[in-house]
Coordinates of C-alpha atoms in Angstrom, one line a residue:
M273 CA 5.1 -44.7 11.3
P274 CA 6.7 -41.9 9.1
E275 CA 8.7 -39.5 11.0
T276 CA 6.9 -36.1 11.3
F277 CA 8.6 -32.4 11.5
K278 CA 7.1 -29.3 12.3
A279 CA 6.1 -27.0 9.3
I280 CA 4.6 -23.7 9.0
L281 CA 1.7 -23.5 6.5
V282 CA -0.5 -21.1 5.2
S283 CA -4.0 -21.6 4.2
R284 CA -6.9 -19.8 2.5
D285 CA -10.7 -20.7 2.7
A286 CA -13.8 -20.4 0.3
E287 CA -14.0 -16.7 0.8
K288 CA -10.1 -16.1 0.4
K289 CA -9.7 -15.5 3.7
Q290 CA -5.9 -16.5 4.9
S291 CA -4.8 -18.4 7.9
V292 CA -1.5 -19.6 9.5
T293 CA -0.8 -22.4 11.5
V294 CA 2.0 -24.8 12.7
T295 CA 1.1 -28.4 11.7
D296 CA 3.0 -31.8 11.4
L297 CA 4.1 -33.2 7.9
T298 CA 5.8 -36.1 6.7
E299 CA 7.9 -36.5 3.6
A300 CA 5.0 -37.8 1.5
D301 CA 3.4 -34.5 2.0
L302 CA 6.3 -32.9 0.4
M303 CA 6.0 -31.7 -3.6
E304 CA 7.6 -33.4 -6.3
G305 CA 11.4 -32.8 -6.6
D306 CA 15.0 -35.1 -7.1
V307 CA 16.6 -33.6 -4.0
T308 CA 15.3 -34.1 -0.3
V309 CA 16.8 -31.9 2.3
A310 CA 16.9 -31.5 6.2
V311 CA 16.6 -27.9 6.6
E312 CA 19.5 -26.7 9.2
A313 CA 18.8 -22.8 9.0
T314 CA 16.6 -20.2 7.3
T315 CA 15.8 -16.7 7.3
V316 CA 12.7 -14.3 7.1
N317 CA 12.9 -12.0 4.7
Y318 CA 10.4 -9.2 3.6
K319 CA 8.7 -11.4 0.6
D320 CA 8.1 -13.9 3.6
G321 CA 6.5 -11.3 6.1
L322 CA 4.2 -11.0 3.0
A323 CA 3.6 -14.0 2.6
I324 CA 2.8 -15.1 6.2
T325 CA 0.8 -11.7 6.7
G326 CA -1.4 -11.9 3.5
K327 CA -0.3 -8.3 2.9
A328 CA 1.0 -8.9 -0.8
P329 CA 0.0 -11.7 -3.2
V330 CA 3.3 -13.6 -2.9
V331 CA 1.6 -17.0 -2.2
R332 CA 0.0 -18.6 -5.4
R333 CA -0.6 -21.9 -4.5
W334 CA -2.5 -22.8 -1.5
P335 CA -2.0 -24.4 1.1
L336 CA 1.9 -23.7 0.9
V337 CA 4.7 -23.8 3.1
P338 CA 6.6 -20.3 3.0
G339 CA 10.1 -19.7 3.1
I340 CA 12.2 -18.7 0.1
D341 CA 15.4 -19.8 1.4
F342 CA 17.5 -22.3 3.6
A343 CA 20.6 -24.0 3.7
G344 CA 20.7 -27.8 5.0
T345 CA 22.3 -31.1 4.1
V346 CA 21.0 -33.3 1.2
I347 CA 19.3 -36.5 2.8
S348 CA 18.4 -38.4 -0.5
S349 CA 19.0 -37.6 -4.2
S350 CA 18.2 -38.7 -7.6
H351 CA 19.8 -35.8 -9.6
P352 CA 23.5 -36.5 -10.7
D353 CA 24.9 -33.2 -9.1
W354 CA 23.8 -34.3 -5.4
R355 CA 24.5 -36.9 -3.0
A356 CA 23.3 -37.6 0.6
G357 CA 25.7 -35.6 2.9
D358 CA 26.1 -32.7 0.5
K359 CA 25.6 -29.1 2.3
V360 CA 23.7 -27.0 0.2
I361 CA 21.8 -23.4 -0.4
L362 CA 18.6 -22.6 -2.1
N363 CA 17.3 -19.3 -2.7
G364 CA 14.5 -18.3 -5.1
W365 CA 13.0 -20.4 -7.8
G366 CA 9.3 -20.1 -6.7
V367 CA 10.2 -21.8 -3.6
G368 CA 7.8 -20.5 -0.6
E369 CA 5.6 -18.7 -3.6
T370 CA 4.4 -21.6 -5.5
H371 CA 6.6 -24.7 -3.8
F372 CA 6.7 -25.9 -0.5
G373 CA 9.6 -23.7 1.2
A374 CA 12.0 -23.7 3.9
F375 CA 9.6 -23.2 6.8
A376 CA 9.9 -26.7 7.6
G377 CA 12.3 -29.4 8.7
R378 CA 12.4 -31.0 5.2
A379 CA 12.4 -29.6 1.8
R380 CA 12.0 -31.6 -1.3
V381 CA 13.2 -29.7 -4.5
K382 CA 14.7 -29.7 -7.9
G383 CA 18.7 -29.9 -7.8
D384 CA 18.9 -27.6 -10.3
W385 CA 17.8 -24.9 -7.8
L386 CA 20.6 -25.5 -5.4
V387 CA 24.3 -24.6 -5.0
P388 CA 26.7 -25.9 -2.8
L389 CA 27.3 -24.1 0.8
P390 CA 30.9 -22.4 0.3
Q391 CA 33.8 -23.5 2.4
G392 CA 34.4 -22.1 5.4
I393 CA 30.6 -20.6 5.6
S394 CA 28.2 -22.7 8.1
A395 CA 24.6 -23.1 7.3
H396 CA 24.0 -20.6 10.0
D397 CA 26.3 -17.9 8.2
A398 CA 24.8 -18.5 4.8
M399 CA 21.4 -17.6 6.3
A400 CA 22.8 -14.4 8.0
V401 CA 23.4 -13.6 4.5
G402 CA 20.6 -14.9 2.5
T403 CA 18.4 -14.2 -0.1
A404 CA 18.9 -10.6 1.0
G405 CA 22.1 -10.9 1.0
Y406 CA 22.6 -12.6 -2.2
T407 CA 20.5 -9.8 -3.7
A408 CA 22.7 -7.2 -2.5
M409 CA 25.6 -8.8 -4.4
L410 CA 23.6 -9.1 -7.4
C411 CA 23.3 -5.4 -7.2
V412 CA 27.0 -5.0 -6.3
M413 CA 27.9 -7.3 -9.3
A414 CA 25.7 -5.1 -11.4
L415 CA 27.0 -1.8 -10.4
E416 CA 30.5 -3.1 -11.2
R417 CA 29.8 -4.2 -14.7
H418 CA 28.4 -0.8 -15.4
G419 CA 31.7 0.5 -14.3
I420 CA 30.7 2.1 -11.0
L421 CA 33.7 1.1 -8.9
P422 CA 34.7 3.2 -5.9
D423 CA 36.6 6.3 -7.9
R424 CA 33.7 7.0 -9.6
G425 CA 32.2 8.8 -6.2
P426 CA 29.9 8.0 -3.6
V427 CA 27.0 5.2 -3.8
V428 CA 23.9 5.6 -1.7
V429 CA 22.1 2.6 -0.5
T430 CA 18.3 2.8 0.6
G431 CA 16.4 0.9 3.0
A432 CA 20.0 0.9 4.8
A433 CA 19.1 -0.7 8.0
G434 CA 16.8 -3.4 6.1
G435 CA 18.3 -7.1 5.1
V436 CA 19.3 -5.8 1.4
G437 CA 20.5 -2.7 2.8
S438 CA 22.8 -4.0 5.7
V439 CA 24.5 -6.2 3.6
A440 CA 25.2 -4.0 0.8
V441 CA 26.7 -1.2 2.9
S442 CA 29.0 -3.7 4.3
I443 CA 29.9 -5.5 1.0
L444 CA 30.3 -1.9 -0.6
S445 CA 32.3 -0.6 2.3
S446 CA 34.6 -3.6 2.5
L447 CA 35.6 -3.0 -1.3
G448 CA 36.2 0.7 -0.6
Y449 CA 33.1 2.4 -1.9
H450 CA 32.1 5.7 0.1
V451 CA 28.9 4.6 1.2
I452 CA 25.4 7.0 2.0
A453 CA 23.3 5.2 3.9
S454 CA 19.7 6.2 3.6
T455 CA 17.4 4.9 6.8
G456 CA 14.0 5.9 8.3
R457 CA 15.3 5.0 11.5
N458 CA 17.2 7.7 12.8
A459 CA 18.5 5.7 16.1
E460 CA 20.1 3.0 13.9
S461 CA 23.1 5.3 12.5
P462 CA 25.6 4.0 15.0
Y463 CA 24.5 0.4 13.5
L464 CA 25.0 1.5 10.3
I465 CA 28.5 3.2 10.4
N466 CA 29.9 0.6 12.3
L467 CA 28.7 -1.6 9.0
G468 CA 30.8 0.9 7.0
A469 CA 28.6 3.7 5.6
A470 CA 30.8 7.1 5.6
E471 CA 27.4 8.9 5.8
V472 CA 23.8 8.6 7.2
I473 CA 20.9 10.3 5.7
S474 CA 17.1 10.3 7.0
R475 CA 15.0 8.7 4.5
D476 CA 13.0 11.9 4.6
E477 CA 15.2 13.3 2.3
L478 CA 13.8 11.0 -0.4
A479 CA 10.6 10.4 0.3
Q480 CA 8.7 13.3 -1.0
P481 CA 7.7 13.5 -4.6
S482 CA 11.0 14.2 -6.8
K483 CA 12.2 16.4 -9.2
P484 CA 12.9 15.6 -12.9
L485 CA 16.7 16.5 -11.9
A486 CA 18.3 17.1 -8.9
K487 CA 21.6 18.3 -7.6
E488 CA 24.2 15.3 -8.5
R489 CA 25.0 13.6 -5.5
W490 CA 26.3 10.2 -5.8
A491 CA 27.6 8.1 -8.8
G492 CA 25.3 5.0 -8.3
G493 CA 23.1 3.6 -5.6
V494 CA 21.6 0.2 -4.6
D495 CA 17.6 1.0 -3.9
A496 CA 15.7 -1.8 -2.0
V497 CA 12.6 0.8 -1.8
G498 CA 11.3 1.9 -4.7
S499 CA 8.7 4.4 -5.5
H500 CA 9.3 8.1 -4.9
T501 CA 12.7 6.7 -3.0
L502 CA 13.9 5.3 -6.2
A503 CA 13.0 8.2 -8.5
N504 CA 14.9 11.0 -6.3
V505 CA 17.6 8.3 -6.5
L506 CA 17.6 8.6 -9.8
S507 CA 16.9 12.3 -10.1
M508 CA 20.2 12.8 -7.7
T509 CA 22.2 10.4 -10.1
S510 CA 25.3 11.7 -11.6
Y511 CA 26.1 11.7 -15.1
G512 CA 26.8 8.4 -16.7
G513 CA 25.7 6.5 -13.4
A514 CA 23.7 3.7 -12.4
V515 CA 21.3 2.4 -10.1
A516 CA 20.5 -1.1 -8.9
A517 CA 16.8 -1.7 -8.0
C518 CA 16.0 -4.9 -6.6
G519 CA 13.0 -4.0 -4.2
L520 CA 9.4 -2.4 -3.4
A521 CA 9.2 -2.2 0.4
G522 CA 8.0 1.6 -0.4
G523 CA 5.6 1.2 -3.5
M524 CA 5.6 -0.6 -6.8
D525 CA 5.0 2.7 -8.6
L526 CA 7.9 4.4 -10.0
P527 CA 6.9 8.2 -10.1
T528 CA 9.6 9.9 -12.5
S529 CA 10.7 11.1 -15.5
V530 CA 12.7 10.5 -18.5
A531 CA 15.3 13.1 -17.6
P532 CA 17.9 11.2 -15.4
F533 CA 18.2 8.7 -18.3
I534 CA 18.3 11.4 -21.7
L535 CA 20.1 14.1 -19.7
R536 CA 22.4 12.4 -17.8
G537 CA 22.9 9.2 -19.4
V538 CA 22.1 7.5 -16.0
S539 CA 21.0 3.4 -16.2
L540 CA 18.6 1.9 -14.4
L541 CA 19.7 -1.7 -13.3
G542 CA 16.8 -4.4 -12.5
I543 CA 18.0 -7.1 -10.2
D544 CA 16.1 -10.2 -9.9
S545 CA 17.1 -12.8 -7.4
V546 CA 15.0 -15.6 -7.9
M547 CA 15.5 -16.9 -11.7
A548 CA 18.8 -15.5 -11.7
P549 CA 21.0 -18.3 -13.9
K550 CA 22.7 -20.5 -11.7
A551 CA 26.3 -19.3 -13.1
V552 CA 25.2 -16.1 -12.0
R553 CA 24.4 -17.5 -8.4
L554 CA 27.8 -19.5 -8.1
E555 CA 29.8 -16.3 -8.8
A556 CA 27.7 -14.5 -6.0
W557 CA 27.8 -16.8 -3.5
R558 CA 32.0 -17.1 -4.4
R559 CA 32.0 -13.1 -4.1
I560 CA 30.0 -13.3 -0.7
G561 CA 33.0 -15.8 0.8
T562 CA 35.2 -13.3 -0.1
D563 CA 34.2 -10.1 -0.4
L564 CA 31.7 -9.8 2.7
D565 CA 33.0 -9.6 6.4
L566 CA 31.6 -12.5 7.9
H567 CA 32.8 -10.9 11.3
K568 CA 30.0 -8.4 10.6
L569 CA 27.1 -10.7 10.5
A570 CA 26.5 -10.9 14.1
S571 CA 25.9 -7.5 14.1
L572 CA 23.8 -8.1 11.1
S573 CA 21.7 -10.5 12.0
T574 CA 19.2 -12.1 15.3
T575 CA 19.0 -15.3 15.8
I576 CA 15.4 -17.1 16.6
G577 CA 14.1 -20.4 16.7
F578 CA 11.1 -22.1 14.6
D579 CA 8.6 -20.9 16.9
G580 CA 9.6 -17.4 16.4
I581 CA 9.2 -17.3 12.7
I582 CA 5.6 -16.2 12.4
D583 CA 6.2 -12.8 15.0
A584 CA 9.1 -11.9 13.1
A585 CA 7.2 -12.1 9.8
R586 CA 4.6 -9.8 11.4
D587 CA 7.5 -7.6 12.8
I588 CA 9.5 -7.5 9.3
V589 CA 6.5 -6.3 7.2
D590 CA 6.0 -3.3 10.3
G591 CA 9.4 -2.3 9.9
K592 CA 10.6 -3.5 13.2
I593 CA 13.2 -5.9 12.2
R594 CA 17.3 -4.4 11.9
G595 CA 19.3 -6.6 9.2
R596 CA 18.7 -10.0 9.1
V597 CA 16.6 -12.8 10.9
V598 CA 18.2 -16.1 10.9
V599 CA 16.3 -19.4 11.9
D600 CA 18.2 -21.9 13.5
M601 CA 15.8 -24.9 12.6

């Protein structure tokens, strides 16, 4: 009998009603790819929560195994870059959206989608960083390329108690930035201060409709929220500043004006983690190994087992999750 492994499967019936089940699969059930990986650790991201709950159209192939990132060990490979025993990481590339993802004991993917697990980082720690942390690093790198360095002034991080926000606060503070953390959960202030935030402000300050321009408060920012929050962040960004936008937890709309762009020279930097080129991914993971205090990962993350994935997915969409959720498979 072929070896079986547990997997979470999201399906849809003829009336497009979504269901989620835990099932057993074999490697024969996996999709095409030239590398098969034993999944050792994964994580529950906001996008995974949307996929499992069906609250946004993340899944575009039915049925599907969700889970957008994993770390593990290569079992077999016909790709020239990988061989059995290699430790690898996957983020994005449509995995967990159009291609069977991480919420299974095995994954078969294209070798071009993989990057090596950095030296000194375990599979568990890599997923404590995960797509959220990798995205946060892409945001930091974009700000740096735009010249938003610590001497330019404070930077704001929205959704700071979430996955992207938590890692962004930690990285930026370790690099010497004065970090202003915005959160809707005031009880998380001690947590954010411990990560390195110099100030914590209420989400309410940024949640209302924005003025075209407001008082300049920061040189740059990392925004994972969108909508009115991003509009306010832009209106409060100082001359020549920049904001890296990577999320939509507050909505896909952007109710702003051209004023920040044409009167203050503010730049909006779009961050895509899904299809980022391999060279950028390698640099981001290299920087994670040097610029993220791995000792803070314990406070950034909660560890669950496979059986806790579905409940965690619902909780993250409901805003009940702080930081990162790591799944030890």
